[in-house]
PDB file of C-alpha atoms and ligand atoms in Angstrom:
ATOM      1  CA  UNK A   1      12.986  16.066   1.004  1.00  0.00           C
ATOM      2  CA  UNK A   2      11.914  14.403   4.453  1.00  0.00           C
ATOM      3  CA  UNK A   3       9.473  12.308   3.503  1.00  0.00           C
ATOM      4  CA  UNK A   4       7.307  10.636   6.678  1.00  0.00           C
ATOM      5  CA  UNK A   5       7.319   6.701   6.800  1.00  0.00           C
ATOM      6  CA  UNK A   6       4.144   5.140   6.381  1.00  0.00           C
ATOM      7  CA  UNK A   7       3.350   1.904   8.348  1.00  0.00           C
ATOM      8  CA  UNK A   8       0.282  -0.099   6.865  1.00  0.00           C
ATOM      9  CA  UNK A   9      -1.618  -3.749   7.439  1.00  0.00           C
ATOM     10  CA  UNK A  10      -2.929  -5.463   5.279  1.00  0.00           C
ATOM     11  CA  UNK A  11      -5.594  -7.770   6.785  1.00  0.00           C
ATOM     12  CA  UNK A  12      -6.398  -9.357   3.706  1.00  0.00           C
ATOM     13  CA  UNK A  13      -9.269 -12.099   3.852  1.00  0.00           C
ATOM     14  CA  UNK A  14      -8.628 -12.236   7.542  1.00  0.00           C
ATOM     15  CA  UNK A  15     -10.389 -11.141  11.473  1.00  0.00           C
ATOM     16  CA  UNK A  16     -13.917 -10.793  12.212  1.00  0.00           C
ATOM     17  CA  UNK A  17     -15.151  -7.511  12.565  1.00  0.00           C
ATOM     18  CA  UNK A  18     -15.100  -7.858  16.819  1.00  0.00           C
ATOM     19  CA  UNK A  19     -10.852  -9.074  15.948  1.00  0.00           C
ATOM     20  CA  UNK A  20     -10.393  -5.959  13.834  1.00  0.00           C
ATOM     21  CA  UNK A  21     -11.620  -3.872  16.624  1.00  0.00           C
ATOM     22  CA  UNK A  22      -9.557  -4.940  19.263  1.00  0.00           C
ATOM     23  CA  UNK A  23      -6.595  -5.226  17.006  1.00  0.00           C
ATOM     24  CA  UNK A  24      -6.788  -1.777  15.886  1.00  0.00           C
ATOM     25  CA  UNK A  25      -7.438  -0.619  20.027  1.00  0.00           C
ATOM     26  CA  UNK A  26      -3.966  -2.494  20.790  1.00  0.00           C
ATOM     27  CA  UNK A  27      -2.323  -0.298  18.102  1.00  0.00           C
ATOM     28  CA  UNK A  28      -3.108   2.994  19.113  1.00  0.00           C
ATOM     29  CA  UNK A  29      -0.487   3.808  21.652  1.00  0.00           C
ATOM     30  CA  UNK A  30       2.604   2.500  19.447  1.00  0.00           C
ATOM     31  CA  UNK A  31       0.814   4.442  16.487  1.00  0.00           C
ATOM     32  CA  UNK A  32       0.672   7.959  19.163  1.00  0.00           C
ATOM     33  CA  UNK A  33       3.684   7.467  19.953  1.00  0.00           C
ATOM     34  CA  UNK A  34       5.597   6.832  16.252  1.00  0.00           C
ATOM     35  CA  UNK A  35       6.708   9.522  14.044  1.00  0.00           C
ATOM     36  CA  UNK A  36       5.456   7.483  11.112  1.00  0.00           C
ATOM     37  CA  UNK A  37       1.488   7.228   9.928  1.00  0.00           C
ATOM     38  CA  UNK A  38       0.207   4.254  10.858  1.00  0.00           C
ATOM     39  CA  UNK A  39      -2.632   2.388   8.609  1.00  0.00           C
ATOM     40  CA  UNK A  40      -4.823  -0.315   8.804  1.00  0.00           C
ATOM     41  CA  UNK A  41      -7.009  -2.047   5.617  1.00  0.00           C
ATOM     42  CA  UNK A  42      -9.474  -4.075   7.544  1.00  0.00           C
ATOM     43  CA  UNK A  43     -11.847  -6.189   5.166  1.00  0.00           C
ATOM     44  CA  UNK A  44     -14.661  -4.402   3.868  1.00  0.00           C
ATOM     45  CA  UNK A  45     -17.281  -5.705   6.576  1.00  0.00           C
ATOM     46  CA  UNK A  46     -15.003  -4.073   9.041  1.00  0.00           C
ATOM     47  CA  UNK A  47     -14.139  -1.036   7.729  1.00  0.00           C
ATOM     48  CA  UNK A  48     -16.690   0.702   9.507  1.00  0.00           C
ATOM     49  CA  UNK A  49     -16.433  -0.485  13.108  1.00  0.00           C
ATOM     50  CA  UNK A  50     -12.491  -0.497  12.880  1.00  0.00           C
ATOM     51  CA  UNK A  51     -12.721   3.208  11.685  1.00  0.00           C
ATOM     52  CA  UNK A  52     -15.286   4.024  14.503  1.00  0.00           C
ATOM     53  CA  UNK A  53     -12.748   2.631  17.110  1.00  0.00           C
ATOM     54  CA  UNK A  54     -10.319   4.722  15.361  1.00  0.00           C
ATOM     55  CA  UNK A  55     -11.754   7.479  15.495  1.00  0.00           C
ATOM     56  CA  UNK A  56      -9.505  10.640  17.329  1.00  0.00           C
ATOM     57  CA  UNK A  57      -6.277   7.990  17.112  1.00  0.00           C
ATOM     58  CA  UNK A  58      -3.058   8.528  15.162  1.00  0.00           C
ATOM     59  CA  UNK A  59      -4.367   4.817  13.542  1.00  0.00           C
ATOM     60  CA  UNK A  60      -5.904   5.410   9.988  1.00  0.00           C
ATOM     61  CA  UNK A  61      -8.033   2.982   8.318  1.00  0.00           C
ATOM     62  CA  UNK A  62      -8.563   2.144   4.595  1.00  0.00           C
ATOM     63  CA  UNK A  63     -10.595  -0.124   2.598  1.00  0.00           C
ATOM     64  CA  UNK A  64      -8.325  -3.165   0.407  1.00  0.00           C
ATOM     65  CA  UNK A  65     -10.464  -2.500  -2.777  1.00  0.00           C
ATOM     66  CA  UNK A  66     -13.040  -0.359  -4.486  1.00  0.00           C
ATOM     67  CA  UNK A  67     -15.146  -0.237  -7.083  1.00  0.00           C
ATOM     68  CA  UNK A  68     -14.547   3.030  -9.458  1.00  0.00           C
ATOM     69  CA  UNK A  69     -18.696   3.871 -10.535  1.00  0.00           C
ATOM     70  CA  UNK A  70     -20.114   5.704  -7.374  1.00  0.00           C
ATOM     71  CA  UNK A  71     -23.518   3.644  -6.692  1.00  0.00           C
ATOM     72  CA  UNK A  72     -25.607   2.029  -8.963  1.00  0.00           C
ATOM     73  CA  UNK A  73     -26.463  -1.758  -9.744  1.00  0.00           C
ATOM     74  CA  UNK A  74     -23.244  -2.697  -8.763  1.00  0.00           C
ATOM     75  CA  UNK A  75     -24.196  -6.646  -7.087  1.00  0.00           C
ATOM     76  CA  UNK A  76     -21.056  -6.820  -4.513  1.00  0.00           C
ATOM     77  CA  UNK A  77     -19.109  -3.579  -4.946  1.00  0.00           C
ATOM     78  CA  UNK A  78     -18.105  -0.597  -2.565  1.00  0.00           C
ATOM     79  CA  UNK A  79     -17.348   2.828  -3.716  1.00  0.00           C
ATOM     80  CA  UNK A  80     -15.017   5.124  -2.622  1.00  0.00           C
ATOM     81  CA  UNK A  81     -17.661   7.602  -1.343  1.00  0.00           C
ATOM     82  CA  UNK A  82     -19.031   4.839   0.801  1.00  0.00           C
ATOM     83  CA  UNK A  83     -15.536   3.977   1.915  1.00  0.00           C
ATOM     84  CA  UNK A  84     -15.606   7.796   3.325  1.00  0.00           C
ATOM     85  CA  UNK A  85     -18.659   7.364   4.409  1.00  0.00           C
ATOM     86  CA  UNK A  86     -17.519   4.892   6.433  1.00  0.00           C
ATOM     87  CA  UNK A  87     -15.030   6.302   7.766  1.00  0.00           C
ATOM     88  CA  UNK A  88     -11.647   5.070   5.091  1.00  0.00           C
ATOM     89  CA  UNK A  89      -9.175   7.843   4.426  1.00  0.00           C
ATOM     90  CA  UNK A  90      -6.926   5.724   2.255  1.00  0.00           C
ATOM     91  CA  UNK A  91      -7.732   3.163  -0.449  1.00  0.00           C
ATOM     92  CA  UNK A  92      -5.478  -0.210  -1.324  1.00  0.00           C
ATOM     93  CA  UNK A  93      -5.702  -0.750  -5.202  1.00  0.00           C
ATOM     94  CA  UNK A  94      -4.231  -2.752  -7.548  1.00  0.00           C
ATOM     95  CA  UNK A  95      -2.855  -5.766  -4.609  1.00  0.00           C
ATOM     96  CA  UNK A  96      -1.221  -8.433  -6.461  1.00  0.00           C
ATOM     97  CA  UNK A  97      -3.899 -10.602  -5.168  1.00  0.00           C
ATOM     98  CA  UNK A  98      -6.241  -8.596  -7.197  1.00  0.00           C
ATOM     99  CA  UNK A  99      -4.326  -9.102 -10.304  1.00  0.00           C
ATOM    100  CA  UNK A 100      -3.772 -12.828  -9.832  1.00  0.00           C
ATOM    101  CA  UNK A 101      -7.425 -13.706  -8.655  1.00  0.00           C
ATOM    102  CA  UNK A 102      -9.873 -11.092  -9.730  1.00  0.00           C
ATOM    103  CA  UNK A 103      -8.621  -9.789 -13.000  1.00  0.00           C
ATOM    104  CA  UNK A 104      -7.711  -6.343 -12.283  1.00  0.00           C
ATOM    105  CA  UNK A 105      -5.315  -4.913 -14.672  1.00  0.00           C
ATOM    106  CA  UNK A 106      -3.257  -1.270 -15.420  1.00  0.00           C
ATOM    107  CA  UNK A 107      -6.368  -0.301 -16.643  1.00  0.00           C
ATOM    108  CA  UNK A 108      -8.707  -1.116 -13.738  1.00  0.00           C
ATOM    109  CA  UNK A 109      -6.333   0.293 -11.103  1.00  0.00           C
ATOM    110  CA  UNK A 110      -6.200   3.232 -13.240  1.00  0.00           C
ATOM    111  CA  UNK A 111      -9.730   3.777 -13.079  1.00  0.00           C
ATOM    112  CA  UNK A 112     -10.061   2.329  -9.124  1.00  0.00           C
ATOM    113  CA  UNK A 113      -7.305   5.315  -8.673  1.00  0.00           C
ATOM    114  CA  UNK A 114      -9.478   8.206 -10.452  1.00  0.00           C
ATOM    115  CA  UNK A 115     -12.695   7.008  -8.065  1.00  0.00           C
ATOM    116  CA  UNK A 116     -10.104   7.244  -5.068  1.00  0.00           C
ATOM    117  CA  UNK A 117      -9.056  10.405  -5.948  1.00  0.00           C
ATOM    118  CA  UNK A 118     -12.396  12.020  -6.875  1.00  0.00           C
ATOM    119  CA  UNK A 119     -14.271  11.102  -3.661  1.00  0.00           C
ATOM    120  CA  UNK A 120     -10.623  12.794  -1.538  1.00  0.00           C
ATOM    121  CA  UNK A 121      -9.532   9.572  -0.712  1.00  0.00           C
ATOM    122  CA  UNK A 122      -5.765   8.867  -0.422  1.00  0.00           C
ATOM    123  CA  UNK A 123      -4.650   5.862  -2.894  1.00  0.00           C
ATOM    124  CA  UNK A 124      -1.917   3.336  -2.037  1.00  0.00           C
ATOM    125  CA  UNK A 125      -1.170   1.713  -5.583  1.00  0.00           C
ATOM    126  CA  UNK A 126       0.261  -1.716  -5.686  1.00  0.00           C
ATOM    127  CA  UNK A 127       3.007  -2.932  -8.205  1.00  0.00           C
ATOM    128  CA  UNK A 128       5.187  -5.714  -8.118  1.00  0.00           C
ATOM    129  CA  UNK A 129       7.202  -8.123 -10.722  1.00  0.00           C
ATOM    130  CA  UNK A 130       6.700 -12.242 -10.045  1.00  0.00           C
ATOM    131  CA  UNK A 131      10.131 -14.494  -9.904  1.00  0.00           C
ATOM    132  CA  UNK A 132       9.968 -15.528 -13.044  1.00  0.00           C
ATOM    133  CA  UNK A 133       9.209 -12.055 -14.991  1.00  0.00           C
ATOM    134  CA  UNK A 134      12.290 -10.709 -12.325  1.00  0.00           C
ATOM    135  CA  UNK A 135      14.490 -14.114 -13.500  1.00  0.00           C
ATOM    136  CA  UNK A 136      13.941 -13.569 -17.214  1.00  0.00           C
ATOM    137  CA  UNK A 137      15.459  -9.946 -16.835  1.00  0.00           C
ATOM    138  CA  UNK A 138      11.965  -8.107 -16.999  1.00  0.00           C
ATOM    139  CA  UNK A 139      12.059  -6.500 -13.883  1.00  0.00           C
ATOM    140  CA  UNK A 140      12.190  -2.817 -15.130  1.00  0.00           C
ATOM    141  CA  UNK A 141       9.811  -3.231 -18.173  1.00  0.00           C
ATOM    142  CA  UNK A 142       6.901  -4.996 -15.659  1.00  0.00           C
ATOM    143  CA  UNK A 143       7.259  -1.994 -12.872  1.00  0.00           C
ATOM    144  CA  UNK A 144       7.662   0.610 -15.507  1.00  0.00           C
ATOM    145  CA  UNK A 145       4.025  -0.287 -17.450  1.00  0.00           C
ATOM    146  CA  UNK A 146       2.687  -0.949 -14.164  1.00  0.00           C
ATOM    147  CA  UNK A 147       3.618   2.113 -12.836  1.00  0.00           C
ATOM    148  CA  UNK A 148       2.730   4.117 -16.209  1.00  0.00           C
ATOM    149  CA  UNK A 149      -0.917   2.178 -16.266  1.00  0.00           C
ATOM    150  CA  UNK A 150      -1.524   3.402 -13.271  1.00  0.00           C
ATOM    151  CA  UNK A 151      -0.941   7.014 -13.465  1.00  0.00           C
ATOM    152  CA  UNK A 152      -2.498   7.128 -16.515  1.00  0.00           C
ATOM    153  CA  UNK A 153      -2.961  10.954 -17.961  1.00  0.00           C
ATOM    154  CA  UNK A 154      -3.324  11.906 -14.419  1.00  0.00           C
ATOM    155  CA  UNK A 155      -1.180  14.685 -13.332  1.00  0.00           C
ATOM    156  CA  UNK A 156       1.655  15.566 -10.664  1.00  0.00           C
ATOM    157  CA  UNK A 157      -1.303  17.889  -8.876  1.00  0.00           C
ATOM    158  CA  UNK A 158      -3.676  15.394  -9.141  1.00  0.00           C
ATOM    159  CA  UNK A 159      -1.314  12.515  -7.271  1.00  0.00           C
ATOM    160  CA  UNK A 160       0.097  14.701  -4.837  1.00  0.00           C
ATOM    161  CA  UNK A 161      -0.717  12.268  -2.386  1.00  0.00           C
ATOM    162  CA  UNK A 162      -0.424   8.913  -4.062  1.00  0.00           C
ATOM    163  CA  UNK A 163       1.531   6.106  -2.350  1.00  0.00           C
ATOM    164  CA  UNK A 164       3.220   3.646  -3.970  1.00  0.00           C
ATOM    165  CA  UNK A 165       3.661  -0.129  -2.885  1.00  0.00           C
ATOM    166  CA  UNK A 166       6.360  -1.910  -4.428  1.00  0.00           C
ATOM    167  CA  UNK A 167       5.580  -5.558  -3.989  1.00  0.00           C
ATOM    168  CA  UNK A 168       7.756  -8.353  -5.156  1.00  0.00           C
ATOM    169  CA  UNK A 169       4.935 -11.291  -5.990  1.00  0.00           C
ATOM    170  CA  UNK A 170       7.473 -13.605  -4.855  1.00  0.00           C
ATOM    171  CA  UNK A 171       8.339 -12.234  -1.417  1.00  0.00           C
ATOM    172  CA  UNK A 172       4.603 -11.797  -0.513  1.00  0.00           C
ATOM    173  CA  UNK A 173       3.682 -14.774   2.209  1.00  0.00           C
ATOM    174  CA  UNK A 174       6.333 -16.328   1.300  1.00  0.00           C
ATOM    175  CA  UNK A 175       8.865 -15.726   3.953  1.00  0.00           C
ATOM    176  CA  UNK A 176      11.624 -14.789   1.349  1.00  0.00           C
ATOM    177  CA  UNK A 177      12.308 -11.001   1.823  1.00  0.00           C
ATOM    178  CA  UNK A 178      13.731  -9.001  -0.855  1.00  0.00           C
ATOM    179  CA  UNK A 179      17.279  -7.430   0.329  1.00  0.00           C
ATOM    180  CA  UNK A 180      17.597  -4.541   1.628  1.00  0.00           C
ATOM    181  CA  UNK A 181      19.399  -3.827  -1.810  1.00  0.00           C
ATOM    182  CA  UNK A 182      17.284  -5.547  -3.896  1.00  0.00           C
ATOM    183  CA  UNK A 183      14.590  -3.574  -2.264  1.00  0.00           C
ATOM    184  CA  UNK A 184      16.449  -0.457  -2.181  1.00  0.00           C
ATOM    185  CA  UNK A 185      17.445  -1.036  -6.448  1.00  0.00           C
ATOM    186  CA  UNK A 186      13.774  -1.480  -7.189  1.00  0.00           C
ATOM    187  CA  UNK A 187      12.582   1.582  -5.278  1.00  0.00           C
ATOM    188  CA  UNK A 188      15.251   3.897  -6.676  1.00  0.00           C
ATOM    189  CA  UNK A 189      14.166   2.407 -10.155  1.00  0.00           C
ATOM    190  CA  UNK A 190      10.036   3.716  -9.231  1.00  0.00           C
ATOM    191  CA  UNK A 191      11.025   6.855  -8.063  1.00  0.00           C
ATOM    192  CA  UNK A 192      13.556   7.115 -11.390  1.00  0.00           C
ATOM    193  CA  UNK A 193       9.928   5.961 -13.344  1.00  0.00           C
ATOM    194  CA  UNK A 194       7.734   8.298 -11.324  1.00  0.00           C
ATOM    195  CA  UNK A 195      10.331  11.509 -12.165  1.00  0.00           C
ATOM    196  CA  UNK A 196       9.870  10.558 -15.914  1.00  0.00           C
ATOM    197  CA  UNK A 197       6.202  10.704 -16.049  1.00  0.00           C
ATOM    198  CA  UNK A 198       5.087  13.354 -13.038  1.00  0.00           C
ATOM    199  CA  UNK A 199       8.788  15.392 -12.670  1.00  0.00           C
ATOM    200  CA  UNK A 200      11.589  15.518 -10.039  1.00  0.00           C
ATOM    201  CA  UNK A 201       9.457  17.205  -7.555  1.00  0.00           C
ATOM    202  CA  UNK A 202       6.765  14.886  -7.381  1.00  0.00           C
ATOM    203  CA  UNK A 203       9.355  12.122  -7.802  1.00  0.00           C
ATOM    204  CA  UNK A 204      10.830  13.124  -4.766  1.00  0.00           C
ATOM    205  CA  UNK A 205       7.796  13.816  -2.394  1.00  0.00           C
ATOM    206  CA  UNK A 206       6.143  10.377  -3.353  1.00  0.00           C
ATOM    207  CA  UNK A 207       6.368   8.170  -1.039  1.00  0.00           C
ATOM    208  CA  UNK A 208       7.732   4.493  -1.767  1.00  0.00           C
ATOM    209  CA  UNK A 209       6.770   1.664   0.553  1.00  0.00           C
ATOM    210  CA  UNK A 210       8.395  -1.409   0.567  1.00  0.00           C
ATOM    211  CA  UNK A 211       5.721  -5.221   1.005  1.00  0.00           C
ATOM    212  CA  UNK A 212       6.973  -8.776   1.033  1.00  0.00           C
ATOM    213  CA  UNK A 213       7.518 -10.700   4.134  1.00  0.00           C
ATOM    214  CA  UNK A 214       8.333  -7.583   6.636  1.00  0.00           C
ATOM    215  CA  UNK A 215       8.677  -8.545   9.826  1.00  0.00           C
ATOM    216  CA  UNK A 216       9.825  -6.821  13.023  1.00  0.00           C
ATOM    217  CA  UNK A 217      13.491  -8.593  12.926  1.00  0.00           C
ATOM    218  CA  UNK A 218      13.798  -7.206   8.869  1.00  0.00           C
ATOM    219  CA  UNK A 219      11.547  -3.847   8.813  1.00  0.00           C
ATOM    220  CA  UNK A 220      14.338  -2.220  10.398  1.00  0.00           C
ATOM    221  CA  UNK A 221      17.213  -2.404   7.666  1.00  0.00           C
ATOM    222  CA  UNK A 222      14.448  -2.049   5.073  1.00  0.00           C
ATOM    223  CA  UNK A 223      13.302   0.916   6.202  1.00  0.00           C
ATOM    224  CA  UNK A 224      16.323   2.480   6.726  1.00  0.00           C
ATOM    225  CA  UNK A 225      17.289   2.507   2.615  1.00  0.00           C
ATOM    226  CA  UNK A 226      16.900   6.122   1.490  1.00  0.00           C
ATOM    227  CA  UNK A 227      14.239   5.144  -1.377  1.00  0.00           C
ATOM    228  CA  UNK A 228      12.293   3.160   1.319  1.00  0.00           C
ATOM    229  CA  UNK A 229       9.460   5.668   2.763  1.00  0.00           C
ATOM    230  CA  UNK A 230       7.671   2.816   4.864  1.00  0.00           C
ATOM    231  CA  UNK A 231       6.403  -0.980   4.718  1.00  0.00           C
ATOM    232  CA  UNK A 232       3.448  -2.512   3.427  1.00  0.00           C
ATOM    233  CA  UNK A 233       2.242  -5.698   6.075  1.00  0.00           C
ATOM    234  CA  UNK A 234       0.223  -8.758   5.427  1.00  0.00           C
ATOM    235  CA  UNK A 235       0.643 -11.902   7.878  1.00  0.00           C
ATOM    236  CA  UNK A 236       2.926  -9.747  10.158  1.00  0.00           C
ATOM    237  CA  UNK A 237      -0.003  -7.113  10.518  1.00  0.00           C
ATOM    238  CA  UNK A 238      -2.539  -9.462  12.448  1.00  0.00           C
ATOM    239  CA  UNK A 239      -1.151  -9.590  15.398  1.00  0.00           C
ATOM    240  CA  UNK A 240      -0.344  -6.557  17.698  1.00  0.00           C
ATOM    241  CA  UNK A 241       3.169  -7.394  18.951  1.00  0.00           C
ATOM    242  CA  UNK A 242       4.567  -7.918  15.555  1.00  0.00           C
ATOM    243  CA  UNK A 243       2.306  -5.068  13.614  1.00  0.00           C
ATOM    244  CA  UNK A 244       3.381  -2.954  16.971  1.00  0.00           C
ATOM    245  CA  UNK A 245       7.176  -4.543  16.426  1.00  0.00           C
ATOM    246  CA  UNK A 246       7.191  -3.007  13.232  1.00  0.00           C
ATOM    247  CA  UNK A 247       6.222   0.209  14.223  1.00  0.00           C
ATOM    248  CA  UNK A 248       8.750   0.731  16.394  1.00  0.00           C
ATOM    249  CA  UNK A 249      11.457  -0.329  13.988  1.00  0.00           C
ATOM    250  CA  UNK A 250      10.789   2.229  12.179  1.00  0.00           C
ATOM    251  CA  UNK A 251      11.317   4.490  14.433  1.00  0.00           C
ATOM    252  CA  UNK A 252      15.060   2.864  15.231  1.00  0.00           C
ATOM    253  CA  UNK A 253      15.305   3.201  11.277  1.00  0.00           C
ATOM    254  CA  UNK A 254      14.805   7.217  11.574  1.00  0.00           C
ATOM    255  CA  UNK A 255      17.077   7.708  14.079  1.00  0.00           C
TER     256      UNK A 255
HETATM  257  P1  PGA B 301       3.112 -10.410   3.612  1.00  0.00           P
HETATM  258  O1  PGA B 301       2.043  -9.666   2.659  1.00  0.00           O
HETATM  259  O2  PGA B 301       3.665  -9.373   4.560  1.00  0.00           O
HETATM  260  O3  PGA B 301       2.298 -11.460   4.328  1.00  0.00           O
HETATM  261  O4  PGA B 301       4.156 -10.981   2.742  1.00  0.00           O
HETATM  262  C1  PGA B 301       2.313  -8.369   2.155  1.00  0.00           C
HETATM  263  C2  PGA B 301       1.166  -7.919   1.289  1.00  0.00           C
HETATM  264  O5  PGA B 301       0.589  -8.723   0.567  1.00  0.00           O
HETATM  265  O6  PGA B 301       0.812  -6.729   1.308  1.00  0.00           O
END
């Protein structure tokens, strides 16, 4: 099945709501003119003004993180309803960086995922092994109960649109990209783990993105692996001509 590439920032802890703005405005006419979807997660105090300069563009915006109770006395949290409020059509959960530094487990992504999907929102789920679980042979086991966690008891139907990120800790601002193979083996293994839970359909539609260190000189030879359906960005996101790089390598990867 064709499945279309998705392109997606990460800004992470980074631009001021006046950067994200103008950042997302120099995007637009790579984004109209690519084949693939093109994403942006701005930080939360952004989310709004990025998605109001996005507004009739082929750039979509989504919020890194959010909270899975709707409203309530909540000190610091964002719901997914607000997120659409504010204009989000996807949700990041489960970022490595959120496992690492704010304690969010299987369990919590879970739960982030149900909130996602219950206010229509489109989840991108992170996963990922760290060098030393992927050096003492683990590498399987971690991405298989990550994945599983995840998904939970939720269903094929329900996850029709989930996205998968498959994030090596260890090539994430680091510089060190995963091979195109080892990217390619890991991939093939999440869509092996996603056809044993949800079926060989939904195995097959999902789409598999590949984060780490992409950069315009690697995204193309990433992206053209047939289990990788698109890139997830952080450093190489804030700045148009490499974000805008990457976009169009994917579009020498499809041809
Ligand atoms: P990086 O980050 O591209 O800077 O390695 C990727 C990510 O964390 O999503």
């Amino acid at each position: 099945m064709a499945r279309r590439t998705i392109i997606s920032g990460n800004w992470k802890l980074n631009l001021s709501v006046a950067e994200g703005v103008d950042l997302a405005n120099a995007l637009k006419d790579s984004a109209a003119a690519s084949e693939a979807e093109v994403v942006v997660f701005p930080t939360a105090l952004s989310v709004a003004c990025v998605a109001d300069a996005c507004t009739d563009s082929a750039v979509a915006v989504g919020v890194q993180n959010i909270y899975w109770e709707d409203a309530g006395a909540f000190t610091g949290e964002a719901s997914a309803p607000l997120a659409k409020a504010a204009g989000c059509s996807w949700v990041l959960i489960g970022h490595s960086e959120r496992r690492q530094y704010f304690g969010e487990t299987d369990e919590t992504v879970n739960k982030r995922l149900q909130a996602t999907l219950n206010a229509g929102l489109k989840p991108m789920v992170c996963i990922g092994e760290t060098l030393a679980e992927r050096e003492a042979g683990n590498l399987e086991e971690v991405l298989s109960t990550q994945i599983k966690g995840a998904i939970g008891d939720l269903s094929a139907d329900q996850l029709k649109e989930l996205v998968i990120a498959y994030e090596p800790v260890w090539a994430i601002g680091t510089g060190v990209v995963a091979t195109d193979e080892q990217a390619q083996d890991a991939h093939a293994f999440v869509r092996s783990v996603v056809a044993e839970v949800l079926g060989a359909e939904a195995a097959d539609a999902m789409r598999i993105l590949y984060g780490g260190s992409v950069k315009p000189d690697n995204a193309a030879g990433l992206l053209g692996k047939p289990d990788i359906d698109g890139a997830l960005v952080g450093g190489a996101s804030l700045k148009q001509d490499s974000f805008n790089g990457i976009i169009d390598a994917a579009a020498a990867a499809s041809v």
